[in-house]
PDB file of C-alpha atoms in Angstrom:
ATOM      1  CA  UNK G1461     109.291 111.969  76.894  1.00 47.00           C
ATOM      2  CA  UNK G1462     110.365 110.227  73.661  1.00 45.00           C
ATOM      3  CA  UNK G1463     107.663 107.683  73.951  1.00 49.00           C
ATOM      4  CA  UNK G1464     104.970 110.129  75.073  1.00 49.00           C
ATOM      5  CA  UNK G1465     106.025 111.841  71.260  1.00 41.00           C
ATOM      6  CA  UNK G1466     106.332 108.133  69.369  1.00 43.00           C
ATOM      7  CA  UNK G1467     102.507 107.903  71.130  1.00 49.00           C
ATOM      8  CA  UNK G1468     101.108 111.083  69.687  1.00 48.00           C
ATOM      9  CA  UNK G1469     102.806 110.053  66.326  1.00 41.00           C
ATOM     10  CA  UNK G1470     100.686 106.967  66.822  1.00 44.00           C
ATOM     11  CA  UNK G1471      98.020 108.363  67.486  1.00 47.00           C
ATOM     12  CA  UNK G1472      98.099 110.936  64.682  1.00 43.00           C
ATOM     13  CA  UNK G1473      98.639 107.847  62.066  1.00 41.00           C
ATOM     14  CA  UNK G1474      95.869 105.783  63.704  1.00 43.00           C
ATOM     15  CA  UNK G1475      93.158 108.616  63.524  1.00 43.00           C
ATOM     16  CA  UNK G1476      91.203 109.384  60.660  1.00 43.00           C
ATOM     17  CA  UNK G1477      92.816 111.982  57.986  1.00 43.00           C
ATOM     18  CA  UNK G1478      90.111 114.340  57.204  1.00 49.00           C
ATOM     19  CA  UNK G1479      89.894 116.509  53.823  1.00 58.00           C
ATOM     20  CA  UNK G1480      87.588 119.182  54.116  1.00 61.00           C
ATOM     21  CA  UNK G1481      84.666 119.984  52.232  1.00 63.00           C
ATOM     22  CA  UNK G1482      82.833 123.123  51.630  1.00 64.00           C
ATOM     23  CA  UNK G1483      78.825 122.911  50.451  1.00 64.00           C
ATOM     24  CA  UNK G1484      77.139 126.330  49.492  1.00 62.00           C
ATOM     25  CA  UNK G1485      73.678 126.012  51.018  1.00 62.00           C
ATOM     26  CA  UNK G1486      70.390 128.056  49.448  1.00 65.00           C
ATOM     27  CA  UNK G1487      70.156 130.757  52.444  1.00 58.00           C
ATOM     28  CA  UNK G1488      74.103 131.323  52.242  1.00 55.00           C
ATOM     29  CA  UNK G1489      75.619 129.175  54.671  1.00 52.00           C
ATOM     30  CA  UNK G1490      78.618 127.543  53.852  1.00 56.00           C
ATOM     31  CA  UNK G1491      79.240 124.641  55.618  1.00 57.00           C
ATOM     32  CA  UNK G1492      82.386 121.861  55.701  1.00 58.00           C
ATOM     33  CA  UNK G1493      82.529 118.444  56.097  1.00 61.00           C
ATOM     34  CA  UNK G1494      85.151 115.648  55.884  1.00 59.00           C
ATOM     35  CA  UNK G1495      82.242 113.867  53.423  1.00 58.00           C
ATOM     36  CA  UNK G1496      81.951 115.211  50.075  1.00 64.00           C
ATOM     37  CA  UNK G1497      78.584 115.093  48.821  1.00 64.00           C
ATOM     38  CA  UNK G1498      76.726 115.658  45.392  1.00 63.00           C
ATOM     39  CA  UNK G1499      77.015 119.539  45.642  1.00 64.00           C
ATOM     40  CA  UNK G1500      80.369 119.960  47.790  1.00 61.00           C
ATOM     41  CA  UNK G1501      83.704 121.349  46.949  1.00 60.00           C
ATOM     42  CA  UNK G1502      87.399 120.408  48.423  1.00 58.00           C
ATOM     43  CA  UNK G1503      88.364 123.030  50.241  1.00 57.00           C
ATOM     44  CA  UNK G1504      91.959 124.574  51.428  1.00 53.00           C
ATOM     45  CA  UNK G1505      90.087 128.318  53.179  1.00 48.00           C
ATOM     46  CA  UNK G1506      91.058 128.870  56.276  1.00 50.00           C
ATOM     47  CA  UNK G1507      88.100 127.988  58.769  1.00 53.00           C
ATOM     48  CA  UNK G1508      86.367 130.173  60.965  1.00 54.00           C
ATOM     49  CA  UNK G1509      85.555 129.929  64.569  1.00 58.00           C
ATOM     50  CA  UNK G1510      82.151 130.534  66.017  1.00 72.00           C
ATOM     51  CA  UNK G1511      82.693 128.686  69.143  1.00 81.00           C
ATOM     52  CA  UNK G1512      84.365 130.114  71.980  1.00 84.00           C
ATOM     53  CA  UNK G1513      86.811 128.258  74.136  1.00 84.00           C
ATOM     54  CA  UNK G1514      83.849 127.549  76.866  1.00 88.00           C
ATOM     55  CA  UNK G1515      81.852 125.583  74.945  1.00 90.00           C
ATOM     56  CA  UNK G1516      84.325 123.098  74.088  1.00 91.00           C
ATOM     57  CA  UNK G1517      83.818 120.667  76.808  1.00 94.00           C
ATOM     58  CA  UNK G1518      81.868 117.388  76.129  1.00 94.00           C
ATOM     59  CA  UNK G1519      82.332 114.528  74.479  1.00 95.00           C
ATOM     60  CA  UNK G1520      84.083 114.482  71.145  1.00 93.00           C
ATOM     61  CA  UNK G1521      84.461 111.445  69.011  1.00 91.00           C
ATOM     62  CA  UNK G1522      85.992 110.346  65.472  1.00 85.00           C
ATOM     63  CA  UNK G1523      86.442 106.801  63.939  1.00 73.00           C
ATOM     64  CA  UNK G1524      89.775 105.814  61.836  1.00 64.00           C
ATOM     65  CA  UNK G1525      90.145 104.345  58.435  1.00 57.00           C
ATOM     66  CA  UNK G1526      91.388 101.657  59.890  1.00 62.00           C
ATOM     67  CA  UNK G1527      88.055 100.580  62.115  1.00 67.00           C
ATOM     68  CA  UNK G1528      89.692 102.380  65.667  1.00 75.00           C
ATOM     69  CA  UNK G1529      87.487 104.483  67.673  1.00 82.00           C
ATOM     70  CA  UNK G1530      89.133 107.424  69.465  1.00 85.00           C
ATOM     71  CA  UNK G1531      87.182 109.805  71.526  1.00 90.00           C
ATOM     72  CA  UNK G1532      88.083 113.108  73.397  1.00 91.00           C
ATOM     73  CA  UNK G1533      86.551 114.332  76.583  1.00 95.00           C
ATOM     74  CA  UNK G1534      87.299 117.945  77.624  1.00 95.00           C
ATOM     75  CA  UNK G1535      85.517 118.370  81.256  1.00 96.00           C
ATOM     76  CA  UNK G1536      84.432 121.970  82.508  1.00 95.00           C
ATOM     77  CA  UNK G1537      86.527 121.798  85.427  1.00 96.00           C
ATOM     78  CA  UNK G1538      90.057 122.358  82.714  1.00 96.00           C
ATOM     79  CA  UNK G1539      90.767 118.137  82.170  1.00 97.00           C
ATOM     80  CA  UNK G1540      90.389 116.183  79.666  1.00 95.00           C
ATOM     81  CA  UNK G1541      90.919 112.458  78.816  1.00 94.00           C
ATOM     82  CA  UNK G1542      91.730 110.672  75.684  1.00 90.00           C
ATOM     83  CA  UNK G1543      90.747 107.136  74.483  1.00 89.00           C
ATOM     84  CA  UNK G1544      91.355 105.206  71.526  1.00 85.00           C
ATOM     85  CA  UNK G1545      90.044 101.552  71.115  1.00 83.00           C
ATOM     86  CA  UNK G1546      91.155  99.185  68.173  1.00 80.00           C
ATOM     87  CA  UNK G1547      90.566  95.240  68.284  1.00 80.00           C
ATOM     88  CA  UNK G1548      93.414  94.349  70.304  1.00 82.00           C
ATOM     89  CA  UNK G1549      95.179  97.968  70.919  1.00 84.00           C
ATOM     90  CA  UNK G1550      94.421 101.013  73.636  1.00 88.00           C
ATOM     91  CA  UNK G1551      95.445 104.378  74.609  1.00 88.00           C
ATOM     92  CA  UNK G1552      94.812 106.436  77.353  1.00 91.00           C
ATOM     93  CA  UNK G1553      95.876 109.859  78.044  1.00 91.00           C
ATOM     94  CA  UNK G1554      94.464 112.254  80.651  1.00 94.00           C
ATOM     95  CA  UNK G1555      95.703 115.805  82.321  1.00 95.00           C
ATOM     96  CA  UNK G1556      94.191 119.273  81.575  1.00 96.00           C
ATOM     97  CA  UNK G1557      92.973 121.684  79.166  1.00 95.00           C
ATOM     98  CA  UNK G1558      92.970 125.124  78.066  1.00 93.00           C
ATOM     99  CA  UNK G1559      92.288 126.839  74.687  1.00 88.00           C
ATOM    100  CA  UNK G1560      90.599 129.545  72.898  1.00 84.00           C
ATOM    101  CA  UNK G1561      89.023 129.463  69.447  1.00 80.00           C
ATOM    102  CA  UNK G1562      92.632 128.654  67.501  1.00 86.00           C
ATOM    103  CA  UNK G1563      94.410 126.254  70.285  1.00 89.00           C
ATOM    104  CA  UNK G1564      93.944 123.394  72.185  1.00 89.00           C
ATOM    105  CA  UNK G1565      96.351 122.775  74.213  1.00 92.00           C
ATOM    106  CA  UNK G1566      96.854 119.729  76.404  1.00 91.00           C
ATOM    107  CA  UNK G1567      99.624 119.149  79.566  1.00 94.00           C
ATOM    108  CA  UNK G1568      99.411 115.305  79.292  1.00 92.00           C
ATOM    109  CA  UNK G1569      99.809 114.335  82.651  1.00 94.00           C
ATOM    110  CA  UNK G1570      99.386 110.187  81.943  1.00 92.00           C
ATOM    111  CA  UNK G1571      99.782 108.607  78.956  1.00 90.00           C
ATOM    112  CA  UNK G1572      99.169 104.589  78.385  1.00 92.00           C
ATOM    113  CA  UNK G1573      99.407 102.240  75.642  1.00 88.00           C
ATOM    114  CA  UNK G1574      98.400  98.480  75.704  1.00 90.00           C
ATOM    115  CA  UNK G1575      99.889  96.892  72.733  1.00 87.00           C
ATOM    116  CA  UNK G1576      98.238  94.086  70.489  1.00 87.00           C
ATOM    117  CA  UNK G1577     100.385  91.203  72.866  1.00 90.00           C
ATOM    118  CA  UNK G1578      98.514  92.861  75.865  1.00 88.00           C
ATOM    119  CA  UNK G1579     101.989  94.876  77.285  1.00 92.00           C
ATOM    120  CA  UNK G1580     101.346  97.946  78.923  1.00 92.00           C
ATOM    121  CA  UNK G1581     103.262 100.636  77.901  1.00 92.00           C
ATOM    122  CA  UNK G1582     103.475 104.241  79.973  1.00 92.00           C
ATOM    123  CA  UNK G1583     105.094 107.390  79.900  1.00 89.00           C
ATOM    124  CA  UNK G1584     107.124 108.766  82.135  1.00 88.00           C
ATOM    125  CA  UNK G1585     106.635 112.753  83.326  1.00 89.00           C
ATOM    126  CA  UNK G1586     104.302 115.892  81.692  1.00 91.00           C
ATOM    127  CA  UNK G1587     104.186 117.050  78.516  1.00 86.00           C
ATOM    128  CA  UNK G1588     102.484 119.865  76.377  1.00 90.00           C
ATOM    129  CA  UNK G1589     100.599 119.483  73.013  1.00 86.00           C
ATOM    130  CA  UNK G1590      99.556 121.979  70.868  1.00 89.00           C
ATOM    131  CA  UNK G1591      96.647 121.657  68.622  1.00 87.00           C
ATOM    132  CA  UNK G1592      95.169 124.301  66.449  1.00 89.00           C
ATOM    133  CA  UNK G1593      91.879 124.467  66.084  1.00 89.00           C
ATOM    134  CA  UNK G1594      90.529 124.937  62.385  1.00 87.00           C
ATOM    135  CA  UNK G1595      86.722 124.571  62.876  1.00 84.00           C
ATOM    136  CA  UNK G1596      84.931 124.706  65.855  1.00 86.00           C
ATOM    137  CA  UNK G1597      81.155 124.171  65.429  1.00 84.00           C
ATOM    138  CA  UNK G1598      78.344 123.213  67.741  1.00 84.00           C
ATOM    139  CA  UNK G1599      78.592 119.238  67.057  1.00 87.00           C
ATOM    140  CA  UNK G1600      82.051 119.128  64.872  1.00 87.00           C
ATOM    141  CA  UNK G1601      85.996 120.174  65.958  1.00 88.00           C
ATOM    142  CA  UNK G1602      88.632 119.985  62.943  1.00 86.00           C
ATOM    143  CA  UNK G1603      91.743 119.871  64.825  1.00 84.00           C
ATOM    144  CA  UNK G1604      95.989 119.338  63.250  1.00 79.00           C
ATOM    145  CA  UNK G1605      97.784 117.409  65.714  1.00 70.00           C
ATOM    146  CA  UNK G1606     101.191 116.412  64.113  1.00 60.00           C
ATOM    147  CA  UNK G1607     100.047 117.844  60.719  1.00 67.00           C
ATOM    148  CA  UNK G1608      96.953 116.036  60.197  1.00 69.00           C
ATOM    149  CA  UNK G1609      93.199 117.236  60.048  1.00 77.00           C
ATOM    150  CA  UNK G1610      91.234 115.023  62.781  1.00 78.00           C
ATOM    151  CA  UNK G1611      87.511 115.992  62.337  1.00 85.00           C
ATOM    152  CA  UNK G1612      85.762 115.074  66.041  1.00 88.00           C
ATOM    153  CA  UNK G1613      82.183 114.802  66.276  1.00 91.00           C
ATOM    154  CA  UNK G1614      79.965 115.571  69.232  1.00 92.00           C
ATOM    155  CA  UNK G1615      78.500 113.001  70.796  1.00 89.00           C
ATOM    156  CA  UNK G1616      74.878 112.734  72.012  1.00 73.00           C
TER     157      UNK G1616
END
């Protein structure tokens, strides 16, 4: 249990910290990003959420500040499996899904870690996370896990 925690806490620290942006388009939209551009404001609203807990599933991606690559699949059928990919560094988690438009939440069911000296590392037993979901658009997720904003991107 304690090192399926010290992972997420890895995890959190290895992903890309996301501030939010909020650009005020011509017909009215407002629209936020974790990339400020000329005409975009830092933003602390709270976020709303236009999509509903069934069109989730896909493939999610984000890429760290420090060069990692993590992405998220959530599958129709309730699972989901998590990978993150740095030089010499991986982990994998997989189990299910559920959520609505605030929540993931994830029963990790298999968690693995393969350090930069090539050891394996696993946890043992289940465990629940709890994400809440600030944004949930058609191609972007902004998600807290462990207090941080992680802004996923669809992929494809």
């Amino acid at each position: 249990m304690r090192f399926g925690l010290a992972c997420m806490l890895f995890l959190c620290v290895g992903i890309a910290h996301a501030d939010l942006y909020a650009s005020h388009q011509a017909d009215g939209v407002i629209s936020y990003s974790d990339r400020a551009n000329s005409d975009a404001a830092r933003s602390d609203v709270e976020i709303t959420h236009p999509l509903e807990a069934a069109q989730l599933p896909g493939t999610w991606h984000t890429d760290a500040l420090n060069g990692e690559r993590a992405e998220l699949q959530l599958g129709n059928d309730g699972s989901f499996v998590f990978n993150q990919f740095g030089d010499s560094t991986r982990t994998y988690m997989c189990g299910a899904w559920n959520g609505d438009v605030e929540t993931l939440n994830l029963t990790v069911k298999a968690l693995k870690r393969q350090t930069e000296d090539g050891a394996i590392e696993q946890a043992a037993g289940t465990y629940q996370e709890t994400a809440p979901i600030l944004s949930s658009q058609r191609d972007r997720m902004i998600v807290v896990i462990d207090g941080q904003k992680l802004v996923f991107n669809r992929a494809g």
